[in-house]
Each structure stands twice: as C-alpha cells, then as structure tokens.
CSV table of N, CA and C in Angstrom, one decimal:
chain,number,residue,atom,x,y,z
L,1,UNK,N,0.8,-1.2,0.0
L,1,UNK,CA,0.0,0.0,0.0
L,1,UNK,C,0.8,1.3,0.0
L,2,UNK,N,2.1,1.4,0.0
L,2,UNK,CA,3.3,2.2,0.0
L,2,UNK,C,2.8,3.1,-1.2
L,3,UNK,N,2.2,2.9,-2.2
L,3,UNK,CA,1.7,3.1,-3.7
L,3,UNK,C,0.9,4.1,-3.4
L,4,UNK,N,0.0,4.2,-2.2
L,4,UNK,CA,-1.9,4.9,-2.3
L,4,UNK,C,-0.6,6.1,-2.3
L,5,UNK,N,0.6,7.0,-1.6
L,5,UNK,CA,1.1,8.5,-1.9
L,5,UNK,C,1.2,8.6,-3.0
L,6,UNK,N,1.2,7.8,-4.5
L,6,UNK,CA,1.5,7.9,-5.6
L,6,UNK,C,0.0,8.8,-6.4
L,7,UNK,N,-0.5,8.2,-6.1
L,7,UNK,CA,-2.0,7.9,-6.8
L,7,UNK,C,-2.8,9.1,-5.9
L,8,UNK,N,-3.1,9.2,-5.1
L,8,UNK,CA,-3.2,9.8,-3.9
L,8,UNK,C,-2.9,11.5,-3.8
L,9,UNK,N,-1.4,11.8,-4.2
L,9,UNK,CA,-0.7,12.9,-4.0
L,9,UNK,C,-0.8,13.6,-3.2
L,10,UNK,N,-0.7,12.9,-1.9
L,10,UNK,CA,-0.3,13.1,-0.5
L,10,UNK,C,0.5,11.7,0.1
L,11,UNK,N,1.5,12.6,0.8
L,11,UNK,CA,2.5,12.1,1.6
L,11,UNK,C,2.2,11.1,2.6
L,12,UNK,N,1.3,11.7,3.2
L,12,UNK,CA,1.0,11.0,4.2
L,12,UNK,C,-0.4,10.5,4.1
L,13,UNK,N,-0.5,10.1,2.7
L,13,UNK,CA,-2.0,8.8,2.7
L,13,UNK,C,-1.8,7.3,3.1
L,14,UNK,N,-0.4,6.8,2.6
L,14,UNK,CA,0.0,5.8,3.4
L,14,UNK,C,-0.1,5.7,4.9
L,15,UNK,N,0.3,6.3,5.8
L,15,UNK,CA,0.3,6.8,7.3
L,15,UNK,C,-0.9,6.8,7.6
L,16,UNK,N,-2.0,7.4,7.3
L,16,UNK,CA,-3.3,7.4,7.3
L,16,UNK,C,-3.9,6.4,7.4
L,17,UNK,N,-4.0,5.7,6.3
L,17,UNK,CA,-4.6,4.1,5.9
L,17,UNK,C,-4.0,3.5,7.2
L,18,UNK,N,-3.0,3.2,7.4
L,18,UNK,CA,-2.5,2.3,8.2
L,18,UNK,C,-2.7,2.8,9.8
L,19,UNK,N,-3.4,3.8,9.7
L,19,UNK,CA,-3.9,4.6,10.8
L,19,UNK,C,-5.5,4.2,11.0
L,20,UNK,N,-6.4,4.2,10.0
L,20,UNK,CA,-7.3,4.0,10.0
L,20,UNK,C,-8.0,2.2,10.1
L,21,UNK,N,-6.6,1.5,9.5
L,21,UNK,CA,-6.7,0.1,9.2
L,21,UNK,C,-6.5,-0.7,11.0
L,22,UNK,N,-5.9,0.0,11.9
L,22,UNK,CA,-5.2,-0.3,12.9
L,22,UNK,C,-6.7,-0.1,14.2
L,23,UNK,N,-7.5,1.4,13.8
L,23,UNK,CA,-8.6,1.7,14.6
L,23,UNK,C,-9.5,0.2,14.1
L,24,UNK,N,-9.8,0.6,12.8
L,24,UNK,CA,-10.6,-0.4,12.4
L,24,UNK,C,-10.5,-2.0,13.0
L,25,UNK,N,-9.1,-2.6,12.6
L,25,UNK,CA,-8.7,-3.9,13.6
L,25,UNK,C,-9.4,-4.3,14.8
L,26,UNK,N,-9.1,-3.2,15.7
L,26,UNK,CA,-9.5,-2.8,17.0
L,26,UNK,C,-11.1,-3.0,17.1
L,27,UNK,N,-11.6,-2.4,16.6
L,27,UNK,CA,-13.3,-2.2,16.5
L,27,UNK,C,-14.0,-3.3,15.9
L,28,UNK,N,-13.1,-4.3,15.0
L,28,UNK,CA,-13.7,-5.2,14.5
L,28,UNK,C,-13.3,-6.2,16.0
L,29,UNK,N,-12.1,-6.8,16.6
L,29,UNK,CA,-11.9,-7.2,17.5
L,29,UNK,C,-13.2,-7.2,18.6
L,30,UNK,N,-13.2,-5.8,18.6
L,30,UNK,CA,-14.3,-5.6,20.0
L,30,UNK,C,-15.7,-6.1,19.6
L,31,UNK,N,-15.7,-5.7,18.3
L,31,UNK,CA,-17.5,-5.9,18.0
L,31,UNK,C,-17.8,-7.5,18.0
L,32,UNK,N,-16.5,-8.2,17.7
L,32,UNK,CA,-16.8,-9.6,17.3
L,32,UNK,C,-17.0,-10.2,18.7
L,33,UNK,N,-16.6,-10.3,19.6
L,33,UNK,CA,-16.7,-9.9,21.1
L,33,UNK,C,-18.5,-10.5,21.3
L,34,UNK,N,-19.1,-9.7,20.7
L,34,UNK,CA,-20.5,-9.9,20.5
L,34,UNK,C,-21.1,-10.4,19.1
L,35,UNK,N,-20.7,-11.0,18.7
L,35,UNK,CA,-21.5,-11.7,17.9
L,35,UNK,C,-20.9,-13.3,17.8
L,36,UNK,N,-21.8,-14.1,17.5
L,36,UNK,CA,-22.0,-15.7,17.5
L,36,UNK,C,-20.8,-16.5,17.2
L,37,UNK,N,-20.3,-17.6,17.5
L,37,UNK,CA,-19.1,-18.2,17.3
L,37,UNK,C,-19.0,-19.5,16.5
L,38,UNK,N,-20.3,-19.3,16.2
L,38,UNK,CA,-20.2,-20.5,15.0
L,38,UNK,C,-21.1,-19.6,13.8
L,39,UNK,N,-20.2,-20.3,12.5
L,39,UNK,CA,-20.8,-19.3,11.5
L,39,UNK,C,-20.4,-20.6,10.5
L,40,UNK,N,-21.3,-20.9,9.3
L,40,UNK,CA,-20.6,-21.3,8.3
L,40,UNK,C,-19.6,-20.8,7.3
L,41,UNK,N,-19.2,-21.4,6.3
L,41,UNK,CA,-18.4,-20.8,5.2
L,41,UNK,C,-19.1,-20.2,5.0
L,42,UNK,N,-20.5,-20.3,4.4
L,42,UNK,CA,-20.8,-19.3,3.3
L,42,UNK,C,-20.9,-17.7,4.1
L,43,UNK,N,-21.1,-17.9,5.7
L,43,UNK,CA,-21.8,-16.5,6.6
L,43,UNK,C,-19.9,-15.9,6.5
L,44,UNK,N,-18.8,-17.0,6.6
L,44,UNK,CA,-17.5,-16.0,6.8
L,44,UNK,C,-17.1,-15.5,5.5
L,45,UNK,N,-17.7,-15.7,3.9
L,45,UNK,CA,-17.4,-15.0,2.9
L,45,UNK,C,-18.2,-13.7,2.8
L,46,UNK,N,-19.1,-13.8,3.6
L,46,UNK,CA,-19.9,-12.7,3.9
L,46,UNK,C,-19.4,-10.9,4.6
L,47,UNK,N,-18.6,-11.5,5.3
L,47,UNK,CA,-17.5,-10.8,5.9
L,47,UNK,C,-16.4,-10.6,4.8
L,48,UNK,N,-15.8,-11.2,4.2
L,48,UNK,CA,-15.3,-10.5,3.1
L,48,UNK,C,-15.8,-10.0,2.1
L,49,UNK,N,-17.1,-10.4,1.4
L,49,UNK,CA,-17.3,-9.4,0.9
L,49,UNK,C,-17.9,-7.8,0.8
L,50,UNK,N,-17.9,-7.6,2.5
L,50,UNK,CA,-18.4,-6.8,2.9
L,50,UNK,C,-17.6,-5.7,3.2
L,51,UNK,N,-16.1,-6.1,2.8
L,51,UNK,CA,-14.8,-5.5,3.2
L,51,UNK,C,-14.4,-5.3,2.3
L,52,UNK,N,-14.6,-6.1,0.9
L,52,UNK,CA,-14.6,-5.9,-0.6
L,52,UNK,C,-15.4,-5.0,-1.0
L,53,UNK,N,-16.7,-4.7,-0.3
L,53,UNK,CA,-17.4,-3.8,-0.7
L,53,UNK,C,-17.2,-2.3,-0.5
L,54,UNK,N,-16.4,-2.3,0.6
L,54,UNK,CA,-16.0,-1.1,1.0
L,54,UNK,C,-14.9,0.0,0.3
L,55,UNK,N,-14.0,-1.3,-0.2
L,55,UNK,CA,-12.8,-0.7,-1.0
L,55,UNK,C,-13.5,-0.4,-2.7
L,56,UNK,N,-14.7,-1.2,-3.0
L,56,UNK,CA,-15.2,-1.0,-3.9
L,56,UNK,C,-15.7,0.2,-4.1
L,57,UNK,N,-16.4,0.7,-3.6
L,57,UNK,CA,-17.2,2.0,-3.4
L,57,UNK,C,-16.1,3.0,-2.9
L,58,UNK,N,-15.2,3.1,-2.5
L,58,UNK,CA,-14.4,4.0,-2.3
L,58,UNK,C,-13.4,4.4,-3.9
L,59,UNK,N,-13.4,3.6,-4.2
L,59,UNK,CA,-12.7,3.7,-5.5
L,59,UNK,C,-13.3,4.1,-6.7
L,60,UNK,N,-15.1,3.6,-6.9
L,60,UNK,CA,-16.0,4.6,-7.2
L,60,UNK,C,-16.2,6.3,-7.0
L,61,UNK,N,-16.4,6.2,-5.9
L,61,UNK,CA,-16.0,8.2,-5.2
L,61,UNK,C,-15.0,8.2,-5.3
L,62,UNK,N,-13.6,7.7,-5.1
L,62,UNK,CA,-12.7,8.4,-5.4
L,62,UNK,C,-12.1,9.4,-4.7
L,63,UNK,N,-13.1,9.8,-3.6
L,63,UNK,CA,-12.4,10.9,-2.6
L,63,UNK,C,-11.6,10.5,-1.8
L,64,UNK,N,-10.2,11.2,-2.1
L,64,UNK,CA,-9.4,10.9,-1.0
L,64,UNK,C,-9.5,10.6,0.8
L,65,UNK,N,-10.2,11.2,1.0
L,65,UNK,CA,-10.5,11.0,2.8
L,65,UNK,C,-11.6,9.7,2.6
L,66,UNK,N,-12.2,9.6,1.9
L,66,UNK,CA,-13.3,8.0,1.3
L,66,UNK,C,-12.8,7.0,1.7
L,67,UNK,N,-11.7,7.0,0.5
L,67,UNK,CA,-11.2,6.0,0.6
L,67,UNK,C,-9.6,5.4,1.7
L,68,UNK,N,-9.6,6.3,2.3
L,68,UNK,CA,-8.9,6.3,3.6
L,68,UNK,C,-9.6,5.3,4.7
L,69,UNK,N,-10.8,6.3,5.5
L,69,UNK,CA,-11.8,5.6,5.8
L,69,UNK,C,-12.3,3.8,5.6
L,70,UNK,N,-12.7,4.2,4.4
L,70,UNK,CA,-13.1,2.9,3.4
L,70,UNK,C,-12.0,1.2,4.2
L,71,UNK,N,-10.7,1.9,3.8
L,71,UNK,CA,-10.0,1.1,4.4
L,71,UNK,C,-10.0,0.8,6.3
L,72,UNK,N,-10.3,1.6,6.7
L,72,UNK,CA,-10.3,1.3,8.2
L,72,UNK,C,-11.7,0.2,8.1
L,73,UNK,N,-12.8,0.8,7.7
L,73,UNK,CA,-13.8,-0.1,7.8
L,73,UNK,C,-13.8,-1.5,7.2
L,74,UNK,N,-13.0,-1.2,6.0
L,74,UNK,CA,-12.9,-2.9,5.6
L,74,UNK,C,-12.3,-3.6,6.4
L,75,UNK,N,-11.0,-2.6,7.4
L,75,UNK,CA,-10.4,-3.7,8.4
L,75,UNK,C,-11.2,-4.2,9.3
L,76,UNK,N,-11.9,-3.1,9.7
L,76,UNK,CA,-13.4,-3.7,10.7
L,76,UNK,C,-13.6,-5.4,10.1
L,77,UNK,N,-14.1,-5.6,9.5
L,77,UNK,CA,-14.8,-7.1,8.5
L,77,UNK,C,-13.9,-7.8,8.7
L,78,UNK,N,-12.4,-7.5,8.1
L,78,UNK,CA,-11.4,-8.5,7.9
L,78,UNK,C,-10.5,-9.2,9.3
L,79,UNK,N,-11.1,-8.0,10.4
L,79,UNK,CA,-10.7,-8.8,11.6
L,79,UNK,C,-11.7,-9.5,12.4
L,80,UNK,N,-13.1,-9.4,11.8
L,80,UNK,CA,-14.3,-10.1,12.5
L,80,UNK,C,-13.6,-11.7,11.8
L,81,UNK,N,-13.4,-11.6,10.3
L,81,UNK,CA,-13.2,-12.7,9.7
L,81,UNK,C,-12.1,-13.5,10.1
L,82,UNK,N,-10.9,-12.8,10.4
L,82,UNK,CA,-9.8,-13.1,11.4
L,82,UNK,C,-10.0,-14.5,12.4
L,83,UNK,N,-10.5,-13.5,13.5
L,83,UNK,CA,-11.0,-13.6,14.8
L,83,UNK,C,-12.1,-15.3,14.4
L,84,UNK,N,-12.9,-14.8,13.5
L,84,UNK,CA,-13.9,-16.1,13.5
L,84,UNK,C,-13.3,-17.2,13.0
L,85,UNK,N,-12.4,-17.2,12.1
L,85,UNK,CA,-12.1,-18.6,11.4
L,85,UNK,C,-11.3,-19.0,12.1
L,86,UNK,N,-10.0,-18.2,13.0
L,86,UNK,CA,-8.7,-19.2,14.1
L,86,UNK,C,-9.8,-19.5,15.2
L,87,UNK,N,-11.0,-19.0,15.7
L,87,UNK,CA,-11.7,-19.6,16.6
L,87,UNK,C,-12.2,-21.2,16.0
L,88,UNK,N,-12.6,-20.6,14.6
L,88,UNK,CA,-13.4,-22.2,14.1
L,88,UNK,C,-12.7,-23.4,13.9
L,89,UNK,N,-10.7,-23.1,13.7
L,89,UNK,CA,-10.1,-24.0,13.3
L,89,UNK,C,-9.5,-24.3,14.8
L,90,UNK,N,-9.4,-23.5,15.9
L,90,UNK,CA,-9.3,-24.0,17.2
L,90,UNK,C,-10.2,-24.7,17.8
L,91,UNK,N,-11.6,-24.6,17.7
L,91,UNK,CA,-12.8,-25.4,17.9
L,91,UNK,C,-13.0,-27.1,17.1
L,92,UNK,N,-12.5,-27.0,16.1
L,92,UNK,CA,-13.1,-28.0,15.5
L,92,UNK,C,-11.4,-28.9,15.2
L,93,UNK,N,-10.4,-28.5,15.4
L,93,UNK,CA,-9.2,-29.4,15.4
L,93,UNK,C,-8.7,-29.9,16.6
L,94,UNK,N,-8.5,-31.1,16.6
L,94,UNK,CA,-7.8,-31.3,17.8
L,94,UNK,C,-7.0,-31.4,18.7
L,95,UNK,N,-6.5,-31.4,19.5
L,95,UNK,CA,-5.7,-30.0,20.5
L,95,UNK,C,-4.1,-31.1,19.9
L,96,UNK,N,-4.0,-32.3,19.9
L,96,UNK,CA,-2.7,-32.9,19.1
L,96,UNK,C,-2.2,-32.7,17.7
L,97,UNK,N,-2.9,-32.0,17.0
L,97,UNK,CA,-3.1,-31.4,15.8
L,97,UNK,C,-3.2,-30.0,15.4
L,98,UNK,N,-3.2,-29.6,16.8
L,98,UNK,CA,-3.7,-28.1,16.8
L,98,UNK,C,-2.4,-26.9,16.4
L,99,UNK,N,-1.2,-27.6,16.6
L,99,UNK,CA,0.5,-26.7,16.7
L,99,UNK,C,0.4,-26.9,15.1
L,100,UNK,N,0.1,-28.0,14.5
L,100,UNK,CA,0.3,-28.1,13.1
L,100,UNK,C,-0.3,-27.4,12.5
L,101,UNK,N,-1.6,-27.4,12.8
L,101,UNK,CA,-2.8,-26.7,12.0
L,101,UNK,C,-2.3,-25.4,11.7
L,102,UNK,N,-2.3,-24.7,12.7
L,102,UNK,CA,-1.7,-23.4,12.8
L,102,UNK,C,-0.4,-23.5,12.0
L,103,UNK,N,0.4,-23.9,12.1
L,103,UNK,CA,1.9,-24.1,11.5
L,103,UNK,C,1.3,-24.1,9.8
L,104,UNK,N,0.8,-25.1,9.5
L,104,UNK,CA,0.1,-25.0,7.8
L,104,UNK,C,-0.8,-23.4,7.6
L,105,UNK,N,-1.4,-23.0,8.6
L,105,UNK,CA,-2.4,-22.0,7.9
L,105,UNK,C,-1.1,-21.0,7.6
L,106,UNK,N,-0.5,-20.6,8.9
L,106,UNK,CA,0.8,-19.5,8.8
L,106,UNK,C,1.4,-19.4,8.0
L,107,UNK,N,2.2,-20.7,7.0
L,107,UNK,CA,3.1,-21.0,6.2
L,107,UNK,C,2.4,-20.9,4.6
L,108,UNK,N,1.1,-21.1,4.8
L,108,UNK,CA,0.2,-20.6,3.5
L,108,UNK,C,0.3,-19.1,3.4
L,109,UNK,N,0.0,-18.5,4.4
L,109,UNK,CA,-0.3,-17.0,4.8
L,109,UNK,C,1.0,-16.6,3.8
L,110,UNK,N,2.4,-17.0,4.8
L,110,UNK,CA,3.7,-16.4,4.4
L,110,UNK,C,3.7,-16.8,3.0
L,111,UNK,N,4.2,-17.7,2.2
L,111,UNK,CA,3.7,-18.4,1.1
L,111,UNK,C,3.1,-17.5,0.1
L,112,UNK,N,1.9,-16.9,0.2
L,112,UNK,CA,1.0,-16.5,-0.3
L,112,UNK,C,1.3,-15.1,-0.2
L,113,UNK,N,1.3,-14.1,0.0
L,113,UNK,CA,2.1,-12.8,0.9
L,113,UNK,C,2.9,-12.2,-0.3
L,114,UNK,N,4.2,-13.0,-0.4
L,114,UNK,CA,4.5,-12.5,-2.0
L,114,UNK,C,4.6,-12.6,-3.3
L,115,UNK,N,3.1,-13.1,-3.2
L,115,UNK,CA,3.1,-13.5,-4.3
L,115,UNK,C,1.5,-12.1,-5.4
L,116,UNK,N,1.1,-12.0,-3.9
L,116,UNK,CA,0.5,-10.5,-3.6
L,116,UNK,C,1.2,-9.6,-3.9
L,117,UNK,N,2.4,-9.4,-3.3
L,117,UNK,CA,3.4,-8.8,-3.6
L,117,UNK,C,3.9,-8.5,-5.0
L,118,UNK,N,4.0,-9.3,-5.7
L,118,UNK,CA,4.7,-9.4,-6.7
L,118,UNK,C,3.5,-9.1,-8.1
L,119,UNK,N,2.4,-9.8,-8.0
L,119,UNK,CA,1.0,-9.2,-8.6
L,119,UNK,C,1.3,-7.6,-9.1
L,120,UNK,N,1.2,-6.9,-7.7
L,120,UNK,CA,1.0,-5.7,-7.4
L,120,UNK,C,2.6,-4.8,-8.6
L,121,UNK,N,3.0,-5.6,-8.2
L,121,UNK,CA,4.5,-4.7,-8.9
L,121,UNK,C,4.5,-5.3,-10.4
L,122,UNK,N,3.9,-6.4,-11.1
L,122,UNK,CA,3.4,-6.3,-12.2
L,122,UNK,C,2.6,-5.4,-12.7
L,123,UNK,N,1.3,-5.5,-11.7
L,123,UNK,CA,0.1,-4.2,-12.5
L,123,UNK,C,0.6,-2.8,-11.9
L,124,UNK,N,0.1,-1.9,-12.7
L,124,UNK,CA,0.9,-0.3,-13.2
L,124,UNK,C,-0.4,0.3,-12.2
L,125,UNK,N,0.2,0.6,-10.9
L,125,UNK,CA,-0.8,1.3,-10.2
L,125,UNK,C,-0.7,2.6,-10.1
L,126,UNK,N,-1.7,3.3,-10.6
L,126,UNK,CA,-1.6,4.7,-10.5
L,126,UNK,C,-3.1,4.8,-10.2
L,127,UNK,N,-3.8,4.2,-10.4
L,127,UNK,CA,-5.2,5.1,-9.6
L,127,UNK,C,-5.6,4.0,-8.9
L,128,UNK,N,-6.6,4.8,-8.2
L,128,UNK,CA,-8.0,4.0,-7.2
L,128,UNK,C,-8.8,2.9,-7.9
L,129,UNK,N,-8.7,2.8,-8.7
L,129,UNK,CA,-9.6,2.0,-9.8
L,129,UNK,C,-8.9,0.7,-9.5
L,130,UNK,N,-7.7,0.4,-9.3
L,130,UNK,CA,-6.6,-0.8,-9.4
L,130,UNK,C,-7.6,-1.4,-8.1
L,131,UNK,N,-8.2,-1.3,-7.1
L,131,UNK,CA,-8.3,-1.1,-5.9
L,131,UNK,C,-9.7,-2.2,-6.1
L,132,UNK,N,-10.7,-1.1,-6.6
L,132,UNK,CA,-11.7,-1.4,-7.2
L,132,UNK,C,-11.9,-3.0,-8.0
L,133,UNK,N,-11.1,-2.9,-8.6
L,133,UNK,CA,-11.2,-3.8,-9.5
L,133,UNK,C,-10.7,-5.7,-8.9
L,134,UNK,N,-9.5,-5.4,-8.1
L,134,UNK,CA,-9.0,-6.4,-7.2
L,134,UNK,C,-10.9,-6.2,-6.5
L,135,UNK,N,-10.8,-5.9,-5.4
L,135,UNK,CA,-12.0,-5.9,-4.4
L,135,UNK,C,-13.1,-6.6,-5.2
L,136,UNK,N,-13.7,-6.0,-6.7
L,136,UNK,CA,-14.4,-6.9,-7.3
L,136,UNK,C,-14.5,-8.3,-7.7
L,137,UNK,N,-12.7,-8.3,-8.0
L,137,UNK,CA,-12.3,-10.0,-7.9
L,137,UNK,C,-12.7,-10.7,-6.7
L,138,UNK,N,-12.3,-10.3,-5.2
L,138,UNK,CA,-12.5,-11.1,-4.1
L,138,UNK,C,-14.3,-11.1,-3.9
L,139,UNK,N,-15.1,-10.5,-4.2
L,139,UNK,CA,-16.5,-10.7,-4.2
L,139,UNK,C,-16.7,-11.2,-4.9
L,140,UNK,N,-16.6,-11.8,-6.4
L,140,UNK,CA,-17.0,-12.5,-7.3
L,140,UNK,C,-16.6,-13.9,-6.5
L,141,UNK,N,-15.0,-14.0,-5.9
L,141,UNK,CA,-14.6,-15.1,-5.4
L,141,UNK,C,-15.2,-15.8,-4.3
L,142,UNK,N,-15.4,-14.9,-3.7
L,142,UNK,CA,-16.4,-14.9,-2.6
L,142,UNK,C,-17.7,-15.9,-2.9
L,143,UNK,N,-18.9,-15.2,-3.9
L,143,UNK,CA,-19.9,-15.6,-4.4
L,143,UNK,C,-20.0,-17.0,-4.8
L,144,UNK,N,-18.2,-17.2,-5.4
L,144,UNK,CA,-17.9,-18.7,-6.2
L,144,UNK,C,-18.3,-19.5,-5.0
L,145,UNK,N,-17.2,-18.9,-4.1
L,145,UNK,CA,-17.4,-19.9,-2.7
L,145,UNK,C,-18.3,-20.4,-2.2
L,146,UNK,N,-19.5,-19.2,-1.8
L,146,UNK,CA,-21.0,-20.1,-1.7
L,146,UNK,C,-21.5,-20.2,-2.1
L,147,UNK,N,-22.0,-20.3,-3.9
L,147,UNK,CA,-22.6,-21.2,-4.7
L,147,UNK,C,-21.9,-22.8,-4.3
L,148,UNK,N,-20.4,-22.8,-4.6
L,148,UNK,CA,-19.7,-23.7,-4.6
L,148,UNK,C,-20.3,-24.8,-3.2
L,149,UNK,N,-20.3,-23.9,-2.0
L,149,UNK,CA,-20.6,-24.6,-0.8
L,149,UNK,C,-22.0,-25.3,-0.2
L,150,UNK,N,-22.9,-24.4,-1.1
L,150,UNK,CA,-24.4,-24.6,-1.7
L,150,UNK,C,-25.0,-25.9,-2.2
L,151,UNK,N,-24.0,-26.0,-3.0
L,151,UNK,CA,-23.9,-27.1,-3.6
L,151,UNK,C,-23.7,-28.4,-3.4
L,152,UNK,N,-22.6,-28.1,-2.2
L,152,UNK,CA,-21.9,-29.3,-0.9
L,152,UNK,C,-22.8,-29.6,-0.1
L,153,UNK,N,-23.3,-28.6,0.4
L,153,UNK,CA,-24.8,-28.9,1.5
L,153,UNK,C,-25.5,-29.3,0.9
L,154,UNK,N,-26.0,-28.9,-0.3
L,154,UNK,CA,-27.4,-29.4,-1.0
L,154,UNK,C,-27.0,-31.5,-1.0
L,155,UNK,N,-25.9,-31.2,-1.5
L,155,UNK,CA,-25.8,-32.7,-2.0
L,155,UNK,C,-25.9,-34.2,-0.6
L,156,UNK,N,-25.1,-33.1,0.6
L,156,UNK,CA,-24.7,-34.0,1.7
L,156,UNK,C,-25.9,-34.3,2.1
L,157,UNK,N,-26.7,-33.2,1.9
L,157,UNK,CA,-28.2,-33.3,2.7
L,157,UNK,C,-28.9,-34.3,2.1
L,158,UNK,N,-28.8,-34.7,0.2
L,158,UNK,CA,-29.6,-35.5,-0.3
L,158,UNK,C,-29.0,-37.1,0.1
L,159,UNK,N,-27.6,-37.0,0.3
L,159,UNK,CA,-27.3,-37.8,0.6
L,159,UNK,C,-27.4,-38.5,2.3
L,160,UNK,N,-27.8,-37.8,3.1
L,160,UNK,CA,-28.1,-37.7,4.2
L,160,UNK,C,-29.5,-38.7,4.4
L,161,UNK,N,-30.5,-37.7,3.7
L,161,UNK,CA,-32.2,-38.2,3.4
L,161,UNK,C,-32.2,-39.6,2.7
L,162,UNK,N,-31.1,-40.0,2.1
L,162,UNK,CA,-31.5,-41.6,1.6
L,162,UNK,C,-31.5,-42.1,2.6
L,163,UNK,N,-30.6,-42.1,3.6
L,163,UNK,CA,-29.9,-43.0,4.9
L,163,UNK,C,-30.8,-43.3,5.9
C-alpha cells in the first residue's frame, strides 16, 4: 500500500490508511466480542465481501479521505473474519493437531504474501480504480465460494435423506 502516496498525492496517505486500518482492527476485535461463534463458510465470505465492498465503493468516489476511511472499515470485516475462522479452526481441530494446523495456515499466509506482492509490482498502479477492480475480484470469489458450498450442503443433505 506504499503506492496509495503515488495515486493519492499526499505524503501521508500511506500513514493514514495504516492509521485508519489499525482503529478499524481494534473495533472489529471488540464488535466480534458480540457476535456468534459459530458461523458457516458461506456466513464468513460474507465478511469478506463486505470488506470488498468497502474498497469497492471507495474507488468509485474516489475521494481521498473516502477511501482512507473505506479502508479502516474494511479492516473492521477483515478482523471479524480473522477472529472467526482461528476460533473455528481452534474449535473444530484437535488440541494434538492443533500446533500443526496453525503451522500449515501461517506457512500458507507467508507463502502467499509475496506472491500479492509481486501481482502488485506487475500491474501499473496509479489510480483507485486498481483497488476497485481487485476488491471486485475477491467478491466474485467470494460468491464462487458459496454457490460452490451450496452445492456441498445441497448434495450431503440429499445424501443424508436416503440413509
């Protein structure tokens, strides 16, 4: 995100975001606090796309202070989504399996990381629209997921009802 001072033309739009991203964290942490601890896939793509939505519509306006914002709120979502899935993969793995689990998600994380990286320094970022258009991809991806998941429950269930 080193890039949004480019596109941006302010110095300290970087500093910002990462200011706004950091409140947001925080507020998603606390709000999740209160809400339910079991959620399916399809309810935790819901959270991302709601964080996709944010950057989406920010890159539509276009306003600098928007899409500053924009980004703290997405963090809001992306730390509810955080917070809920190491709960769900702590809940549902078992505590002899559980150092590993962790070990595989982290190692994906890292893994994956620069490869984001490296995306970014292929495509020619100069405006908000770059922004937009990723964000659109993770909601489409999103959508895939729970059609895809839809699909999984429809079928377990038919196969459930013969039994």
């Amino acid at each position: 995100m080193p890039y949004l001072n480019n596109f941006l033309h302010n110095s300290m739009a970087y500093g910002a975001v990462l200011i706004c991203q950091a409140i947001g964290s925080i507020l998603g942490a606390y709000i999740n606090k209160y809400l339910k601890a079991d959620y399916s896939i399809k309810q935790y793509c819901n959270f991302l796309i709601i964080a996709a939505t944010f950057l989406v519509l920010s890159s539509i306006i276009g306003v600098p202070i928007i899409m500053i914002i924009s980004f703290g709120a997405s963090s809001i979502f992306l730390m509810i989504f955080d917070v809920q899935v190491i709960s769900k993969i702590q809940s549902e793995v078992t505590e002899e399996v559980l150092g590993r689990v962790f070990s595989i998600v982290s190692l994906l994380a890292l893994l994956l990381r620069p490869i984001g990286s490296f995306s970014f320094l292929l495509i020619n970022i100069n405006s908000s629209a770059v922004f937009g258009i990723i964000s659109l991809f993770q909601i489409i991806a999103c959508v895939i997921v729970k059609i895809i998941w839809q699909f999984y429950e429809n079928k377990k269930y038919k196969i459930n009802q013969r039994m």
